[in-house]
Amino acid sequence: MEISLEGKVAIVTGAGPNIGSGIALALARYGATVACNDIDPAAAQACVERIERNGGTALAIPGDVTDEQQVTGYIDTVVERFGHIDILVNNAALLGGKGVLDESAEFFQRAVEVAGLGNFLNTQHVGRHMAENGIRGSIVAISSSNGWSGTAGVIAYAFHKGGVNNFVRAAAMDLAPYGIRVNGFTPTAPTPDNPALIAERGPGGVLDRPRAHGIGGETGDEPWRRPSRWTGERAPLVPMGTTGTPTDIGHAVAWLCSDYARLITGCDLVVDGGARAKNFAYAPAAPADTAGPVPLIPLDITGELDRDL
Ligand SMILES: NC(=O)c1ccc[n+]([C@@H]2O[C@H](COP(=O)([O-])OP(=O)(O)OC[C@H]3O[C@@H](n4cnc5c(N)ncnc54)[C@H](O)[C@@H]3O)[C@@H](O)[C@H]2O)c1
């Protein structure tokens, strides 16, 4: 049984070098033609070049997902060039931020705008294109573990990812009569595996880095401040020892966009080694003591990945 997206055309928003690029590459490796959007034209172009290096077909469609004219402009470009759109992945987001005591109204508003308007405008205009043309397509909204449970230091992110989760369920109801499916996908701090990103930042992900840049936000140094998180040694967090990579996400999203998933709508798919299913009081075995997952099936055939990811 081969999963094939041959003949399908996809748009991936926010196709920066980490997860967006991983999803775009996967859709292309499974056969789709992929239009790569980003507010940063260089990021969109780099994603196109990564896909082309791997034998796929792609087009850069730079633009701001919160600007309706730009959104309809790049959607029209894709339709003019390739005739139709079958897949939309709403991936663009502003990460980072601060906790509720420290976040600025400006950042909060923009982060919510990128997630809220980005999902809304792209889903509306691609959804209309699909409905008008009888295309029973697939729309995926990228969420986060922060949309399902609380972490200190990311109040805007927590707010808009929680919103994305229910946007998916409501949009799934709106589009079900047209045979268009809408689902969420929840990444959980994957370890980057884009060779270009590893060359730039070095190996490892957020869980491998020193705690100051990891989970839980910074606080100020006023005398009344309380710590936002446990600062002792970090217990293992993931039952299978790893949350995986953007390639793992890409395989799953490609399957979710394929016709094999024809009746899956209004759901959330998570690839996290069991992290979200874990009871709060349970600390899994140390990664070194677990069997770990089966080896990753790579999708970037141009870069040598000789590490255990
Ligand atoms: N990295 C993680 O650990 C993690 C974990 C869970 C969920 N996620 C989610 O996965 C998705 C991708 O994350 P990432 O780690 O690759 O982040 P990233 O910051 O590397 O990529 C996000 C991209 O979105 C683009 N973008 C921002 N605003 C935009 C706008 N208005 N219009 C168009 N593009 C815009 C950015 O330029 C960037 O390239 C996001 O939705 C994020 O919330 C990431």
PDB file of N, CA and C in Angstrom, residues 177-250:
ATOM      1  N   PRO A 177     -20.008  19.247   4.624  1.00  0.00           N
ATOM      2  CA  PRO A 177     -20.959  19.015   3.528  1.00  0.00           C
ATOM      3  C   PRO A 177     -20.308  19.015   2.154  1.00  0.00           C
ATOM      4  N   TYR A 178     -19.129  19.602   2.057  1.00  0.00           N
ATOM      5  CA  TYR A 178     -18.442  19.677   0.753  1.00  0.00           C
ATOM      6  C   TYR A 178     -17.410  18.553   0.588  1.00  0.00           C
ATOM      7  N   GLY A 179     -17.332  17.671   1.586  1.00  0.00           N
ATOM      8  CA  GLY A 179     -16.336  16.595   1.517  1.00  0.00           C
ATOM      9  C   GLY A 179     -14.930  17.084   1.816  1.00  0.00           C
ATOM     10  N   ILE A 180     -14.828  18.303   2.357  1.00  0.00           N
ATOM     11  CA  ILE A 180     -13.506  18.872   2.689  1.00  0.00           C
ATOM     12  C   ILE A 180     -13.227  18.568   4.161  1.00  0.00           C
ATOM     13  N   ARG A 181     -12.056  18.025   4.427  1.00  0.00           N
ATOM     14  CA  ARG A 181     -11.710  17.637   5.798  1.00  0.00           C
ATOM     15  C   ARG A 181     -10.815  18.693   6.442  1.00  0.00           C
ATOM     16  N   VAL A 182     -11.019  18.925   7.735  1.00  0.00           N
ATOM     17  CA  VAL A 182     -10.193  19.878   8.489  1.00  0.00           C
ATOM     18  C   VAL A 182      -9.718  19.189   9.759  1.00  0.00           C
ATOM     19  N   ASN A 183      -8.421  19.109   9.925  1.00  0.00           N
ATOM     20  CA  ASN A 183      -7.863  18.450  11.101  1.00  0.00           C
ATOM     21  C   ASN A 183      -6.740  19.281  11.699  1.00  0.00           C
ATOM     22  N   GLY A 184      -6.446  18.995  12.951  1.00  0.00           N
ATOM     23  CA  GLY A 184      -5.292  19.603  13.595  1.00  0.00           C
ATOM     24  C   GLY A 184      -4.143  18.610  13.628  1.00  0.00           C
ATOM     25  N   PHE A 185      -2.932  19.149  13.704  1.00  0.00           N
ATOM     26  CA  PHE A 185      -1.774  18.300  13.954  1.00  0.00           C
ATOM     27  C   PHE A 185      -0.983  18.967  15.077  1.00  0.00           C
ATOM     28  N   THR A 186      -0.618  18.192  16.076  1.00  0.00           N
ATOM     29  CA  THR A 186       0.098  18.760  17.218  1.00  0.00           C
ATOM     30  C   THR A 186       1.545  18.291  17.247  1.00  0.00           C
ATOM     31  N   PRO A 187       2.465  19.170  16.833  1.00  0.00           N
ATOM     32  CA  PRO A 187       3.885  18.840  17.036  1.00  0.00           C
ATOM     33  C   PRO A 187       4.237  19.042  18.510  1.00  0.00           C
ATOM     34  N   THR A 188       5.252  18.352  18.961  1.00  0.00           N
ATOM     35  CA  THR A 188       5.717  18.521  20.343  1.00  0.00           C
ATOM     36  C   THR A 188       7.236  18.634  20.308  1.00  0.00           C
ATOM     37  N   ALA A 189       7.730  19.868  20.274  1.00  0.00           N
ATOM     38  CA  ALA A 189       9.168  20.164  20.316  1.00  0.00           C
ATOM     39  C   ALA A 189      10.017  19.133  19.565  1.00  0.00           C
ATOM     40  N   PRO A 190       9.844  19.028  18.245  1.00  0.00           N
ATOM     41  CA  PRO A 190      10.654  18.059  17.501  1.00  0.00           C
ATOM     42  C   PRO A 190      12.113  18.491  17.427  1.00  0.00           C
ATOM     43  N   THR A 191      12.987  17.532  17.191  1.00  0.00           N
ATOM     44  CA  THR A 191      14.403  17.832  16.987  1.00  0.00           C
ATOM     45  C   THR A 191      14.600  18.182  15.516  1.00  0.00           C
ATOM     46  N   PRO A 192      15.046  19.417  15.208  1.00  0.00           N
ATOM     47  CA  PRO A 192      15.184  19.801  13.790  1.00  0.00           C
ATOM     48  C   PRO A 192      16.050  18.805  13.018  1.00  0.00           C
ATOM     49  N   ASP A 193      15.640  18.504  11.786  1.00  0.00           N
ATOM     50  CA  ASP A 193      16.458  17.605  10.965  1.00  0.00           C
ATOM     51  C   ASP A 193      16.677  18.125   9.547  1.00  0.00           C
ATOM     52  N   ASN A 194      16.359  19.408   9.329  1.00  0.00           N
ATOM     53  CA  ASN A 194      16.698  20.025   8.046  1.00  0.00           C
ATOM     54  C   ASN A 194      18.209  20.279   8.050  1.00  0.00           C
ATOM     55  N   PRO A 195      18.950  19.678   7.113  1.00  0.00           N
ATOM     56  CA  PRO A 195      20.416  19.836   7.135  1.00  0.00           C
ATOM     57  C   PRO A 195      20.854  21.303   7.195  1.00  0.00           C
ATOM     58  N   ALA A 196      20.102  22.199   6.537  1.00  0.00           N
ATOM     59  CA  ALA A 196      20.478  23.620   6.535  1.00  0.00           C
ATOM     60  C   ALA A 196      20.348  24.206   7.939  1.00  0.00           C
ATOM     61  N   LEU A 197      19.329  23.777   8.657  1.00  0.00           N
ATOM     62  CA  LEU A 197      19.097  24.300  10.008  1.00  0.00           C
ATOM     63  C   LEU A 197      20.129  23.730  10.992  1.00  0.00           C
ATOM     64  N   ILE A 198      20.463  22.463  10.805  1.00  0.00           N
ATOM     65  CA  ILE A 198      21.477  21.849  11.679  1.00  0.00           C
ATOM     66  C   ILE A 198      22.819  22.540  11.447  1.00  0.00           C
ATOM     67  N   ALA A 199      23.127  22.855  10.177  1.00  0.00           N
ATOM     68  CA  ALA A 199      24.388  23.544   9.870  1.00  0.00           C
ATOM     69  C   ALA A 199      24.430  24.913  10.554  1.00  0.00           C
ATOM     70  N   GLU A 200      23.256  25.557  10.630  1.00  0.00           N
ATOM     71  CA  GLU A 200      23.214  26.904  11.205  1.00  0.00           C
ATOM     72  C   GLU A 200      23.206  26.884  12.734  1.00  0.00           C
ATOM     73  N   ARG A 201      22.395  26.007  13.338  1.00  0.00           N
ATOM     74  CA  ARG A 201      22.184  26.048  14.797  1.00  0.00           C
ATOM     75  C   ARG A 201      22.891  24.944  15.551  1.00  0.00           C
ATOM     76  N   GLY A 202      23.420  23.951  14.821  1.00  0.00           N
ATOM     77  CA  GLY A 202      23.977  22.783  15.489  1.00  0.00           C
ATOM     78  C   GLY A 202      22.876  21.779  15.774  1.00  0.00           C
ATOM     79  N   PRO A 203      23.271  20.558  16.178  1.00  0.00           N
ATOM     80  CA  PRO A 203      22.280  19.508  16.396  1.00  0.00           C
ATOM     81  C   PRO A 203      21.500  19.725  17.691  1.00  0.00           C
ATOM     82  N   GLY A 204      20.400  18.989  17.827  1.00  0.00           N
ATOM     83  CA  GLY A 204      19.631  19.022  19.072  1.00  0.00           C
ATOM     84  C   GLY A 204      18.426  19.930  18.978  1.00  0.00           C
ATOM     85  N   GLY A 205      17.491  19.720  19.897  1.00  0.00           N
ATOM     86  CA  GLY A 205      16.270  20.517  19.944  1.00  0.00           C
ATOM     87  C   GLY A 205      16.099  21.142  21.302  1.00  0.00           C
ATOM     88  N   VAL A 206      14.903  21.678  21.538  1.00  0.00           N
ATOM     89  CA  VAL A 206      14.650  22.443  22.757  1.00  0.00           C
ATOM     90  C   VAL A 206      14.861  21.594  24.011  1.00  0.00           C
ATOM     91  N   LEU A 207      14.553  20.289  23.929  1.00  0.00           N
ATOM     92  CA  LEU A 207      14.699  19.449  25.118  1.00  0.00           C
ATOM     93  C   LEU A 207      16.154  19.116  25.421  1.00  0.00           C
ATOM     94  N   ASP A 208      17.034  19.319  24.448  1.00  0.00           N
ATOM     95  CA  ASP A 208      18.466  19.027  24.657  1.00  0.00           C
ATOM     96  C   ASP A 208      19.216  20.250  25.139  1.00  0.00           C
ATOM     97  N   ARG A 209      18.583  21.422  25.056  1.00  0.00           N
ATOM     98  CA  ARG A 209      19.312  22.660  25.337  1.00  0.00           C
ATOM     99  C   ARG A 209      19.243  22.996  26.817  1.00  0.00           C
ATOM    100  N   PRO A 210      20.139  23.882  27.304  1.00  0.00           N
ATOM    101  CA  PRO A 210      20.085  24.283  28.706  1.00  0.00           C
ATOM    102  C   PRO A 210      18.715  24.844  29.066  1.00  0.00           C
ATOM    103  N   ARG A 211      18.292  24.626  30.304  1.00  0.00           N
ATOM    104  CA  ARG A 211      16.932  24.925  30.731  1.00  0.00           C
ATOM    105  C   ARG A 211      16.528  26.378  30.477  1.00  0.00           C
ATOM    106  N   ALA A 212      17.482  27.308  30.541  1.00  0.00           N
ATOM    107  CA  ALA A 212      17.134  28.729  30.390  1.00  0.00           C
ATOM    108  C   ALA A 212      16.422  28.990  29.067  1.00  0.00           C
ATOM    109  N   HIS A 213      16.697  28.153  28.054  1.00  0.00           N
ATOM    110  CA  HIS A 213      16.053  28.370  26.765  1.00  0.00           C
ATOM    111  C   HIS A 213      15.015  27.289  26.483  1.00  0.00           C
ATOM    112  N   GLY A 214      14.663  26.557  27.545  1.00  0.00           N
ATOM    113  CA  GLY A 214      13.737  25.445  27.316  1.00  0.00           C
ATOM    114  C   GLY A 214      12.335  25.761  27.786  1.00  0.00           C
ATOM    115  N   ILE A 215      11.678  24.753  28.292  1.00  0.00           N
ATOM    116  CA  ILE A 215      10.268  24.895  28.647  1.00  0.00           C
ATOM    117  C   ILE A 215      10.117  25.722  29.922  1.00  0.00           C
ATOM    118  N   GLY A 216       9.176  26.656  29.916  1.00  0.00           N
ATOM    119  CA  GLY A 216       8.953  27.528  31.079  1.00  0.00           C
ATOM    120  C   GLY A 216       9.667  28.845  30.856  1.00  0.00           C
ATOM    121  N   GLY A 217       8.972  29.945  31.131  1.00  0.00           N
ATOM    122  CA  GLY A 217       9.499  31.247  30.719  1.00  0.00           C
ATOM    123  C   GLY A 217      10.416  31.902  31.726  1.00  0.00           C
ATOM    124  N   GLU A 218      11.085  32.940  31.236  1.00  0.00           N
ATOM    125  CA  GLU A 218      11.890  33.794  32.103  1.00  0.00           C
ATOM    126  C   GLU A 218      10.956  34.622  32.973  1.00  0.00           C
ATOM    127  N   THR A 219      11.437  35.007  34.148  1.00  0.00           N
ATOM    128  CA  THR A 219      10.686  35.975  34.948  1.00  0.00           C
ATOM    129  C   THR A 219      11.602  37.149  35.243  1.00  0.00           C
ATOM    130  N   GLY A 220      11.050  38.235  35.766  1.00  0.00           N
ATOM    131  CA  GLY A 220      11.864  39.393  36.126  1.00  0.00           C
ATOM    132  C   GLY A 220      12.633  39.130  37.411  1.00  0.00           C
ATOM    133  N   ASP A 221      13.430  40.120  37.830  1.00  0.00           N
ATOM    134  CA  ASP A 221      14.240  39.894  39.038  1.00  0.00           C
ATOM    135  C   ASP A 221      13.806  40.768  40.223  1.00  0.00           C
ATOM    136  N   GLU A 222      12.554  41.290  40.157  1.00  0.00           N
ATOM    137  CA  GLU A 222      12.060  42.044  41.299  1.00  0.00           C
ATOM    138  C   GLU A 222      11.946  41.116  42.515  1.00  0.00           C
ATOM    139  N   PRO A 223      12.002  41.678  43.735  1.00  0.00           N
ATOM    140  CA  PRO A 223      12.013  40.838  44.932  1.00  0.00           C
ATOM    141  C   PRO A 223      10.740  39.984  45.102  1.00  0.00           C
ATOM    142  N   TRP A 224       9.630  40.437  44.506  1.00  0.00           N
ATOM    143  CA  TRP A 224       8.393  39.679  44.686  1.00  0.00           C
ATOM    144  C   TRP A 224       8.229  38.516  43.713  1.00  0.00           C
ATOM    145  N   ARG A 225       9.179  38.377  42.775  1.00  0.00           N
ATOM    146  CA  ARG A 225       9.030  37.338  41.751  1.00  0.00           C
ATOM    147  C   ARG A 225       9.151  35.935  42.339  1.00  0.00           C
ATOM    148  N   ARG A 226       8.407  35.019  41.796  1.00  0.00           N
ATOM    149  CA  ARG A 226       8.477  33.592  42.135  1.00  0.00           C
ATOM    150  C   ARG A 226       8.971  32.847  40.896  1.00  0.00           C
ATOM    151  N   PRO A 227       9.696  31.746  41.085  1.00  0.00           N
ATOM    152  CA  PRO A 227      10.165  30.999  39.896  1.00  0.00           C
ATOM    153  C   PRO A 227       8.983  30.448  39.100  1.00  0.00           C
ATOM    154  N   SER A 228       9.160  30.386  37.788  1.00  0.00           N
ATOM    155  CA  SER A 228       8.060  29.907  36.941  1.00  0.00           C
ATOM    156  C   SER A 228       8.130  28.394  36.735  1.00  0.00           C
ATOM    157  N   ARG A 229       9.227  27.783  37.179  1.00  0.00           N
ATOM    158  CA  ARG A 229       9.357  26.349  36.879  1.00  0.00           C
ATOM    159  C   ARG A 229      10.357  25.693  37.831  1.00  0.00           C
ATOM    160  N   TRP A 230      10.305  24.402  37.856  1.00  0.00           N
ATOM    161  CA  TRP A 230      11.270  23.570  38.587  1.00  0.00           C
ATOM    162  C   TRP A 230      12.632  23.740  37.942  1.00  0.00           C
ATOM    163  N   THR A 231      13.646  24.038  38.762  1.00  0.00           N
ATOM    164  CA  THR A 231      14.969  24.277  38.171  1.00  0.00           C
ATOM    165  C   THR A 231      15.963  23.178  38.522  1.00  0.00           C
ATOM    166  N   GLY A 232      15.477  22.150  39.216  1.00  0.00           N
ATOM    167  CA  GLY A 232      16.372  21.027  39.516  1.00  0.00           C
ATOM    168  C   GLY A 232      16.591  20.171  38.280  1.00  0.00           C
ATOM    169  N   GLU A 233      17.211  19.031  38.487  1.00  0.00           N
ATOM    170  CA  GLU A 233      17.488  18.148  37.355  1.00  0.00           C
ATOM    171  C   GLU A 233      16.169  17.734  36.694  1.00  0.00           C
ATOM    172  N   ARG A 234      16.149  17.753  35.360  1.00  0.00           N
ATOM    173  CA  ARG A 234      14.899  17.472  34.649  1.00  0.00           C
ATOM    174  C   ARG A 234      14.709  15.957  34.503  1.00  0.00           C
ATOM    175  N   ALA A 235      13.570  15.483  34.960  1.00  0.00           N
ATOM    176  CA  ALA A 235      13.263  14.063  34.797  1.00  0.00           C
ATOM    177  C   ALA A 235      12.967  13.792  33.321  1.00  0.00           C
ATOM    178  N   PRO A 236      13.146  12.537  32.852  1.00  0.00           N
ATOM    179  CA  PRO A 236      12.755  12.225  31.470  1.00  0.00           C
ATOM    180  C   PRO A 236      11.286  12.563  31.258  1.00  0.00           C
ATOM    181  N   LEU A 237      10.977  13.068  30.065  1.00  0.00           N
ATOM    182  CA  LEU A 237       9.635  13.590  29.797  1.00  0.00           C
ATOM    183  C   LEU A 237       8.836  12.757  28.803  1.00  0.00           C
ATOM    184  N   VAL A 238       9.537  11.951  27.994  1.00  0.00           N
ATOM    185  CA  VAL A 238       8.860  11.329  26.851  1.00  0.00           C
ATOM    186  C   VAL A 238       8.942   9.794  26.958  1.00  0.00           C
ATOM    187  N   PRO A 239       7.793   9.109  27.033  1.00  0.00           N
ATOM    188  CA  PRO A 239       7.812   7.659  27.205  1.00  0.00           C
ATOM    189  C   PRO A 239       8.678   6.906  26.190  1.00  0.00           C
ATOM    190  N   MET A 240       8.662   7.315  24.923  1.00  0.00           N
ATOM    191  CA  MET A 240       9.479   6.597  23.933  1.00  0.00           C
ATOM    192  C   MET A 240      10.866   7.202  23.782  1.00  0.00           C
ATOM    193  N   GLY A 241      11.179   8.186  24.596  1.00  0.00           N
ATOM    194  CA  GLY A 241      12.540   8.720  24.631  1.00  0.00           C
ATOM    195  C   GLY A 241      12.803   9.861  23.669  1.00  0.00           C
ATOM    196  N   THR A 242      11.926  10.072  22.693  1.00  0.00           N
ATOM    197  CA  THR A 242      12.118  11.165  21.730  1.00  0.00           C
ATOM    198  C   THR A 242      10.768  11.658  21.213  1.00  0.00           C
ATOM    199  N   THR A 243      10.703  12.957  20.967  1.00  0.00           N
ATOM    200  CA  THR A 243       9.489  13.533  20.356  1.00  0.00           C
ATOM    201  C   THR A 243       9.591  13.521  18.832  1.00  0.00           C
ATOM    202  N   GLY A 244      10.704  13.023  18.286  1.00  0.00           N
ATOM    203  CA  GLY A 244      10.817  12.891  16.838  1.00  0.00           C
ATOM    204  C   GLY A 244      11.316  14.153  16.153  1.00  0.00           C
ATOM    205  N   THR A 245      11.022  14.241  14.883  1.00  0.00           N
ATOM    206  CA  THR A 245      11.595  15.269  14.009  1.00  0.00           C
ATOM    207  C   THR A 245      10.501  15.822  13.087  1.00  0.00           C
ATOM    208  N   PRO A 246      10.793  16.921  12.391  1.00  0.00           N
ATOM    209  CA  PRO A 246       9.843  17.384  11.367  1.00  0.00           C
ATOM    210  C   PRO A 246       9.562  16.328  10.294  1.00  0.00           C
ATOM    211  N   THR A 247      10.502  15.419  10.077  1.00  0.00           N
ATOM    212  CA  THR A 247      10.246  14.339   9.108  1.00  0.00           C
ATOM    213  C   THR A 247       9.141  13.417   9.607  1.00  0.00           C
ATOM    214  N   ASP A 248       9.159  13.115  10.924  1.00  0.00           N
ATOM    215  CA  ASP A 248       8.064  12.301  11.492  1.00  0.00           C
ATOM    216  C   ASP A 248       6.733  13.022  11.310  1.00  0.00           C
ATOM    217  N   ILE A 249       6.751  14.341  11.538  1.00  0.00           N
ATOM    218  CA  ILE A 249       5.532  15.141  11.368  1.00  0.00           C
ATOM    219  C   ILE A 249       5.083  15.087   9.905  1.00  0.00           C
ATOM    220  N   GLY A 250       6.048  15.236   8.997  1.00  0.00           N
ATOM    221  CA  GLY A 250       5.737  15.243   7.563  1.00  0.00           C
ATOM    222  C   GLY A 250       5.081  13.947   7.107  1.00  0.00           C
TER     223      GLY A 250
END
